[in-house]
């Protein structure tokens, strides 16, 4: 009855024709859905419903058609998921559901169709990944999954499908490398266009990142070279930290003794700057001028034993000057000395932390 102007719905009573082996009602103006009564036609081998305006959900009852060899429901308006029960039609060799509105995933049950030679699910809204079980279709010659919303990569197991004559995976959202088989490497670029993230060393596709990686033997060679170098850097860093710590301790000890001497001389009324190797009086006058006699506008901090001022010297250097309280009763000289001891105590650990960070970063630098 194909190629006529038959209108209306498919009558459910047609399902009572249990002896019917072939039904072709394609190229008509049929609407509505497929009657679930079609599941009773146990001897059906050919069912062609294409090029109509059929809609709705395909009933799971079609999975009862155990003798079905040829199923074509293309170019209609079916929606919903592809019935997983169709995977029970184990004798199918032609399966076409293209140009519909099917959604959801490709049923993994279709992998049981061992005799299938043509599978066309193109121009639908199928999502998620291509099931790897489809690779068990050892007789599959034509696969068309184009124009869907598929994602993920092409299953690597597809390289075992040697019967392929035609594959179309264009305009999906697939990514990753093509399977390493002649069936895929010999395909025209049109079979993969519209998939920007597919890759392989073939014309029209970008090269995979994995193919651009350095060979493993080069990584091993770089590792053998970098390990001794890294060890030398770490040893040198530790020796440097030890030497710096020793130098810093001696320097701060000397400064502590000098500061104690200055404080003691200041207590006994001696010239505070006379011990310094530079002209302290001129520097003091320069500080007074630079801070406008220690104006509060130049104060950047206050402590228990004095205030800190920012001063720009004639040399162009900007220094911080701590002005002790004028009265010896108000000045806790021990606190002042504790500040010196603080730098002596905590500066080396900070340097050690910086050296540790540098040591951790060294392998990353060497690897690059």
Tab-separated table of C-alpha atoms in Angstrom:
chain	number	residue	atom	x	y	z
A	1	UNK	CA	0.000	0.000	0.000
A	2	UNK	CA	3.011	2.262	-0.280
A	3	UNK	CA	3.070	5.396	-2.412
A	4	UNK	CA	-0.607	6.317	-2.147
A	5	UNK	CA	-2.580	9.076	-0.475
A	6	UNK	CA	-3.854	7.106	2.463
A	7	UNK	CA	-4.745	9.381	5.367
A	8	UNK	CA	-5.697	8.937	8.976
A	9	UNK	CA	-4.427	6.545	11.625
A	10	UNK	CA	-3.172	3.001	11.262
A	11	UNK	CA	-6.116	0.793	12.382
A	12	UNK	CA	-5.190	-1.300	15.464
A	13	UNK	CA	-7.180	-4.205	13.978
A	14	UNK	CA	-4.406	-4.597	11.415
A	15	UNK	CA	-2.452	-6.248	14.208
A	16	UNK	CA	-4.814	-9.212	14.043
A	17	UNK	CA	-3.215	-10.256	10.728
A	18	UNK	CA	-0.951	-12.683	12.507
A	19	UNK	CA	-0.057	-14.503	9.256
A	20	UNK	CA	1.178	-11.293	7.611
A	21	UNK	CA	4.869	-11.487	6.653
A	22	UNK	CA	5.370	-8.081	4.978
A	23	UNK	CA	3.668	-4.701	5.394
A	24	UNK	CA	4.597	-1.600	3.383
A	25	UNK	CA	2.530	1.516	4.011
A	26	UNK	CA	5.277	4.046	3.257
A	27	UNK	CA	4.896	7.321	1.331
A	28	UNK	CA	1.390	8.090	2.534
A	29	UNK	CA	-0.188	10.713	4.781
A	30	UNK	CA	-0.656	8.525	7.824
A	31	UNK	CA	-0.697	10.183	11.249
A	32	UNK	CA	-0.853	9.057	14.850
A	33	UNK	CA	1.207	6.285	16.379
A	34	UNK	CA	2.013	2.639	15.779
A	35	UNK	CA	-0.648	0.389	17.368
A	36	UNK	CA	0.789	-1.834	20.070
A	37	UNK	CA	-1.217	-4.633	18.460
A	38	UNK	CA	1.539	-4.849	15.839
A	39	UNK	CA	3.454	-6.873	18.430
A	40	UNK	CA	1.116	-9.816	17.729
A	41	UNK	CA	2.228	-10.229	14.100
A	42	UNK	CA	4.774	-12.897	14.997
A	43	UNK	CA	5.560	-13.822	11.362
A	44	UNK	CA	6.351	-10.262	10.243
A	45	UNK	CA	9.645	-10.097	8.345
A	46	UNK	CA	9.387	-6.723	6.596
A	47	UNK	CA	7.838	-3.608	8.127
A	48	UNK	CA	8.116	-0.336	6.198
A	49	UNK	CA	6.439	2.770	7.686
A	50	UNK	CA	8.732	5.471	6.264
A	51	UNK	CA	7.769	8.839	4.764
A	52	UNK	CA	4.584	9.478	6.706
A	53	UNK	CA	3.622	11.817	9.517
A	54	UNK	CA	3.508	9.199	12.211
A	55	UNK	CA	4.322	10.427	15.708
A	56	UNK	CA	4.367	9.459	19.344
A	57	UNK	CA	6.391	6.810	21.128
A	58	UNK	CA	7.278	3.559	19.378
A	59	UNK	CA	5.735	0.740	21.461
A	60	UNK	CA	8.014	-1.762	23.154
A	61	UNK	CA	5.703	-4.484	21.759
A	62	UNK	CA	7.612	-4.395	18.461
A	63	UNK	CA	10.352	-6.303	20.245
A	64	UNK	CA	8.099	-9.381	19.970
A	65	UNK	CA	8.610	-9.532	16.195
A	66	UNK	CA	11.227	-12.257	16.447
A	67	UNK	CA	11.243	-12.954	12.666
A	68	UNK	CA	11.719	-9.322	11.658
A	69	UNK	CA	14.459	-8.816	9.062
A	70	UNK	CA	13.745	-5.367	7.674
A	71	UNK	CA	12.502	-2.371	9.699
A	72	UNK	CA	12.200	1.128	8.229
A	73	UNK	CA	10.463	3.875	10.205
A	74	UNK	CA	12.469	6.785	8.782
A	75	UNK	CA	11.175	10.273	7.916
A	76	UNK	CA	8.374	10.511	10.430
A	77	UNK	CA	7.834	12.431	13.646
A	78	UNK	CA	8.428	9.739	16.254
A	79	UNK	CA	9.772	10.918	19.592
A	80	UNK	CA	10.763	9.506	22.927
A	81	UNK	CA	13.484	6.910	23.362
A	82	UNK	CA	14.376	4.157	20.935
A	83	UNK	CA	12.694	1.004	22.336
A	84	UNK	CA	15.368	-1.184	23.919
A	85	UNK	CA	13.142	-4.184	23.152
A	86	UNK	CA	14.130	-3.907	19.471
A	87	UNK	CA	17.398	-5.509	20.543
A	88	UNK	CA	15.406	-8.762	20.809
A	89	UNK	CA	14.765	-8.778	17.064
A	90	UNK	CA	17.925	-10.783	16.622
A	91	UNK	CA	17.383	-11.528	12.913
A	92	UNK	CA	17.315	-7.880	11.818
A	93	UNK	CA	19.705	-6.979	9.025
A	94	UNK	CA	18.248	-3.547	8.111
A	95	UNK	CA	17.311	-0.996	10.778
A	96	UNK	CA	16.460	2.625	9.865
A	97	UNK	CA	15.020	5.152	12.336
A	98	UNK	CA	16.549	8.255	10.735
A	99	UNK	CA	14.926	11.686	10.407
A	100	UNK	CA	12.717	11.538	13.476
A	101	UNK	CA	12.757	13.134	16.914
A	102	UNK	CA	14.176	10.312	19.005
A	103	UNK	CA	15.896	11.415	22.206
A	104	UNK	CA	17.907	9.752	24.946
A	105	UNK	CA	20.745	7.285	24.564
A	106	UNK	CA	21.363	4.621	21.965
A	107	UNK	CA	20.123	1.420	23.671
A	108	UNK	CA	22.972	-0.912	24.546
A	109	UNK	CA	20.623	-3.811	23.711
A	110	UNK	CA	21.126	-3.056	20.024
A	111	UNK	CA	24.577	-4.566	20.402
A	112	UNK	CA	22.922	-7.977	20.342
A	113	UNK	CA	21.860	-7.598	16.694
A	114	UNK	CA	24.600	-9.849	15.356
A	115	UNK	CA	23.186	-10.062	11.811
A	116	UNK	CA	22.608	-6.342	11.312
A	117	UNK	CA	24.268	-4.940	8.203
A	118	UNK	CA	22.674	-1.445	8.099
A	119	UNK	CA	22.037	0.808	11.110
A	120	UNK	CA	20.835	4.343	10.443
A	121	UNK	CA	19.921	6.525	13.419
A	122	UNK	CA	20.881	9.843	11.834
A	123	UNK	CA	19.028	13.162	12.121
A	124	UNK	CA	17.626	12.658	15.607
A	125	UNK	CA	18.451	14.122	19.023
A	126	UNK	CA	20.300	11.199	20.549
A	127	UNK	CA	22.701	12.058	23.368
A	128	UNK	CA	25.552	10.664	25.458
A	129	UNK	CA	28.252	8.314	24.207
A	130	UNK	CA	28.192	5.678	21.486
A	131	UNK	CA	27.835	2.320	23.283
A	132	UNK	CA	30.985	0.256	22.907
A	133	UNK	CA	28.834	-2.900	22.671
A	134	UNK	CA	27.915	-1.880	19.132
A	135	UNK	CA	31.314	-3.221	18.143
A	136	UNK	CA	29.888	-6.732	18.590
A	137	UNK	CA	27.889	-6.198	15.365
A	138	UNK	CA	30.392	-8.130	13.323
A	139	UNK	CA	28.254	-7.971	10.147
A	140	UNK	CA	27.649	-4.212	10.205
A	141	UNK	CA	28.558	-2.633	6.871
A	142	UNK	CA	26.856	0.749	7.081
A	143	UNK	CA	26.627	2.911	10.219
A	144	UNK	CA	25.094	6.378	10.181
A	145	UNK	CA	24.855	8.311	13.452
A	146	UNK	CA	25.260	11.764	11.960
A	147	UNK	CA	23.367	14.895	13.005
A	148	UNK	CA	22.793	13.939	16.636
A	149	UNK	CA	23.881	15.312	20.005
A	150	UNK	CA	26.268	12.486	20.782
A	151	UNK	CA	29.351	13.158	22.909
A	152	UNK	CA	32.453	11.391	24.144
A	153	UNK	CA	34.871	9.509	21.956
A	154	UNK	CA	34.460	6.811	19.314
A	155	UNK	CA	34.840	3.484	21.143
A	156	UNK	CA	38.315	2.047	20.631
A	157	UNK	CA	36.690	-1.357	20.155
A	158	UNK	CA	35.345	-0.120	16.794
A	159	UNK	CA	38.770	-0.884	15.309
A	160	UNK	CA	37.715	-4.548	15.349
A	161	UNK	CA	34.770	-3.883	13.019
A	162	UNK	CA	36.354	-4.808	9.709
A	163	UNK	CA	33.145	-5.186	7.665
A	164	UNK	CA	32.545	-1.421	7.432
A	165	UNK	CA	31.896	-0.064	3.955
A	166	UNK	CA	30.377	3.266	4.969
A	167	UNK	CA	30.460	5.256	8.203
A	168	UNK	CA	28.964	8.679	8.813
A	169	UNK	CA	29.566	10.354	12.171
A	170	UNK	CA	29.381	13.933	10.937
A	171	UNK	CA	27.818	16.789	12.880
A	172	UNK	CA	27.765	15.199	16.276
A	173	UNK	CA	29.900	16.328	19.220
A	174	UNK	CA	32.452	13.538	19.276
A	175	UNK	CA	36.020	14.080	20.446
A	176	UNK	CA	39.289	12.228	20.735
A	177	UNK	CA	41.153	10.007	18.274
A	178	UNK	CA	39.727	7.832	15.515
A	179	UNK	CA	40.098	4.094	16.024
A	180	UNK	CA	43.277	2.746	14.478
A	181	UNK	CA	41.812	0.666	11.668
A	182	UNK	CA	41.746	0.870	7.890
A	183	UNK	CA	37.980	1.246	7.946
A	184	UNK	CA	38.322	4.636	9.662
A	185	UNK	CA	41.594	5.828	8.177
A	186	UNK	CA	40.332	5.396	4.608
A	187	UNK	CA	37.077	7.288	5.135
A	188	UNK	CA	36.573	10.702	3.489
A	189	UNK	CA	36.700	13.756	5.725
A	190	UNK	CA	32.984	14.334	5.093
A	191	UNK	CA	32.264	11.387	7.383
A	192	UNK	CA	33.687	13.331	10.359
A	193	UNK	CA	33.093	16.990	9.586
A	194	UNK	CA	31.284	19.008	12.200
A	195	UNK	CA	33.294	17.356	14.994
A	196	UNK	CA	35.991	19.876	15.868
A	197	UNK	CA	37.488	17.772	18.661
A	198	UNK	CA	38.057	14.595	16.660
A	199	UNK	CA	41.694	14.029	15.825
A	200	UNK	CA	44.008	11.721	13.885
A	201	UNK	CA	46.933	12.147	11.549
A	202	UNK	CA	44.733	12.237	8.444
A	203	UNK	CA	43.899	15.019	6.041
A	204	UNK	CA	41.255	17.391	7.385
A	205	UNK	CA	41.580	16.448	11.081
A	206	UNK	CA	43.903	17.946	13.652
A	207	UNK	CA	46.685	15.858	15.079
A	208	UNK	CA	46.007	14.290	18.463
A	209	UNK	CA	47.904	15.695	21.414
A	210	UNK	CA	49.016	12.210	22.395
A	211	UNK	CA	50.752	11.844	19.039
A	212	UNK	CA	52.720	15.017	19.718
A	213	UNK	CA	54.066	13.856	23.067
A	214	UNK	CA	57.724	13.178	23.631
A	215	UNK	CA	58.644	9.466	23.411
A	216	UNK	CA	59.005	7.681	26.738
A	217	UNK	CA	62.734	7.046	26.259
A	218	UNK	CA	63.319	10.782	26.044
A	219	UNK	CA	61.452	11.282	29.330
A	220	UNK	CA	63.658	8.647	30.981
A	221	UNK	CA	66.809	10.276	29.623
A	222	UNK	CA	65.691	13.689	30.874
A	223	UNK	CA	64.951	12.160	34.276
A	224	UNK	CA	68.424	10.598	34.521
A	225	UNK	CA	69.997	13.959	33.693
A	226	UNK	CA	67.775	16.075	35.924
A	227	UNK	CA	67.977	13.981	39.109
A	228	UNK	CA	71.729	14.539	39.738
A	229	UNK	CA	71.322	18.205	38.842
A	230	UNK	CA	68.392	18.546	41.223
A	231	UNK	CA	70.370	16.829	43.974
A	232	UNK	CA	73.260	19.232	43.455
A	233	UNK	CA	70.906	22.197	43.590
A	234	UNK	CA	69.321	20.976	46.818
A	235	UNK	CA	72.731	20.316	48.417
A	236	UNK	CA	73.980	23.730	47.342
A	237	UNK	CA	70.807	25.314	48.679
A	238	UNK	CA	71.215	23.626	52.067
A	239	UNK	CA	74.870	24.681	52.299
A	240	UNK	CA	73.900	28.202	51.337
A	241	UNK	CA	71.197	28.297	53.996
A	242	UNK	CA	73.656	26.995	56.610
A	243	UNK	CA	76.303	29.571	55.681
A	244	UNK	CA	73.780	32.372	55.591
A	245	UNK	CA	72.388	31.354	58.964
A	246	UNK	CA	75.890	31.360	60.473
A	247	UNK	CA	76.690	34.743	58.929
A	248	UNK	CA	73.353	36.172	59.962
A	249	UNK	CA	73.758	34.964	63.545
A	250	UNK	CA	77.195	36.553	63.817
A	251	UNK	CA	75.968	39.785	62.256
A	252	UNK	CA	72.920	40.075	64.495
A	253	UNK	CA	75.002	39.195	67.551
A	254	UNK	CA	77.366	42.017	66.683
A	255	UNK	CA	74.439	44.388	66.096
A	256	UNK	CA	72.906	43.357	69.423
A	257	UNK	CA	76.171	44.148	71.255
A	258	UNK	CA	76.451	47.448	69.403
A	259	UNK	CA	72.837	48.331	70.202
A	260	UNK	CA	73.412	47.502	73.879
A	261	UNK	CA	76.478	49.704	73.869
A	262	UNK	CA	74.556	52.558	72.237
A	263	UNK	CA	71.714	52.275	74.711
A	264	UNK	CA	74.073	52.203	77.692
A	265	UNK	CA	75.981	55.220	76.408
A	266	UNK	CA	72.703	57.007	75.770
A	267	UNK	CA	71.695	56.347	79.367
A	268	UNK	CA	74.932	57.936	80.630
A	269	UNK	CA	74.451	61.030	78.499
A	270	UNK	CA	77.037	60.274	75.841
A	271	UNK	CA	76.624	61.340	72.212
A	272	UNK	CA	74.390	58.686	70.708
A	273	UNK	CA	75.921	58.974	67.237
A	274	UNK	CA	79.559	59.204	68.234
A	275	UNK	CA	80.046	55.447	68.123
A	276	UNK	CA	78.888	55.149	64.495
A	277	UNK	CA	81.434	55.074	61.678
A	278	UNK	CA	79.476	57.711	59.739
A	279	UNK	CA	78.662	61.286	60.674
A	280	UNK	CA	75.610	60.632	62.761
A	281	UNK	CA	74.946	64.254	63.565
A	282	UNK	CA	74.550	65.191	59.895
A	283	UNK	CA	72.298	62.198	59.342
A	284	UNK	CA	70.261	63.159	62.377
A	285	UNK	CA	69.850	66.715	61.079
A	286	UNK	CA	68.833	65.318	57.679
A	287	UNK	CA	66.208	63.124	59.359
A	288	UNK	CA	64.852	66.129	61.267
A	289	UNK	CA	64.583	68.100	58.036
A	290	UNK	CA	63.053	65.178	56.123
A	291	UNK	CA	60.360	64.629	58.759
A	292	UNK	CA	59.841	68.324	59.608
A	293	UNK	CA	60.935	67.680	63.193
A	294	UNK	CA	59.142	64.323	63.336
A	295	UNK	CA	55.802	65.626	62.097
A	296	UNK	CA	52.947	63.149	62.556
A	297	UNK	CA	52.309	63.288	58.800
A	298	UNK	CA	55.448	61.167	58.299
A	299	UNK	CA	54.589	58.630	61.011
A	300	UNK	CA	53.885	55.164	59.575
A	301	UNK	CA	53.627	53.137	62.792
A	302	UNK	CA	53.910	53.155	66.578
A	303	UNK	CA	55.372	50.633	69.022
A	304	UNK	CA	55.919	50.248	72.751
A	305	UNK	CA	59.337	51.913	72.710
A	306	UNK	CA	58.949	54.441	69.915
A	307	UNK	CA	57.365	55.594	66.633
A	308	UNK	CA	58.440	54.818	63.064
A	309	UNK	CA	58.756	57.531	60.414
A	310	UNK	CA	59.293	57.402	56.661
A	311	UNK	CA	62.219	59.597	55.538
A	312	UNK	CA	63.617	60.345	52.103
A	313	UNK	CA	67.355	61.040	52.366
A	314	UNK	CA	69.390	63.294	50.131
A	315	UNK	CA	70.798	60.184	48.476
A	316	UNK	CA	67.316	59.378	47.187
A	317	UNK	CA	66.888	56.371	49.482
A	318	UNK	CA	63.670	56.047	51.477
A	319	UNK	CA	64.282	54.623	54.934
A	320	UNK	CA	62.244	53.863	58.046
A	321	UNK	CA	63.502	55.615	61.194
A	322	UNK	CA	62.451	54.508	64.657
A	323	UNK	CA	62.418	57.325	67.199
A	324	UNK	CA	62.733	56.081	70.773
A	325	UNK	CA	60.706	57.715	73.525
A	326	UNK	CA	62.627	60.690	74.886
A	327	UNK	CA	62.354	59.655	78.512
A	328	UNK	CA	64.390	56.702	79.697
A	329	UNK	CA	61.566	55.834	82.053
A	330	UNK	CA	59.164	55.520	79.125
A	331	UNK	CA	61.621	53.560	77.019
A	332	UNK	CA	61.810	49.823	77.468
A	333	UNK	CA	65.267	49.128	76.074
A	334	UNK	CA	64.711	45.392	76.458
A	335	UNK	CA	61.772	45.552	74.036
A	336	UNK	CA	63.987	47.344	71.578
A	337	UNK	CA	66.637	44.654	71.868
A	338	UNK	CA	63.933	41.962	71.555
A	339	UNK	CA	63.061	43.346	68.151
A	340	UNK	CA	66.637	42.711	67.042
A	341	UNK	CA	66.499	39.185	68.499
A	342	UNK	CA	63.168	38.623	66.638
A	343	UNK	CA	64.827	39.223	63.276
A	344	UNK	CA	67.702	37.019	64.305
A	345	UNK	CA	65.298	34.203	65.234
A	346	UNK	CA	62.696	34.279	62.459
A	347	UNK	CA	64.533	35.456	59.365
A	348	UNK	CA	66.353	32.112	58.660
A	349	UNK	CA	63.105	30.013	58.740
A	350	UNK	CA	61.547	32.378	56.207
A	351	UNK	CA	64.577	31.917	53.976
A	352	UNK	CA	64.302	28.161	54.472
A	353	UNK	CA	60.643	28.251	53.358
A	354	UNK	CA	61.608	30.199	50.239
A	355	UNK	CA	64.376	27.703	49.484
A	356	UNK	CA	61.946	24.796	49.935
A	357	UNK	CA	59.488	26.347	47.494
A	358	UNK	CA	62.332	26.784	45.013
A	359	UNK	CA	63.361	23.161	45.438
A	360	UNK	CA	59.813	21.952	44.802
A	361	UNK	CA	59.532	24.123	41.706
A	362	UNK	CA	62.861	22.918	40.283
A	363	UNK	CA	61.561	19.560	38.892
A	364	UNK	CA	58.712	21.380	37.150
A	365	UNK	CA	61.215	23.757	35.567
A	366	UNK	CA	63.494	20.898	34.537
A	367	UNK	CA	60.599	18.959	33.026
A	368	UNK	CA	59.687	21.914	30.868
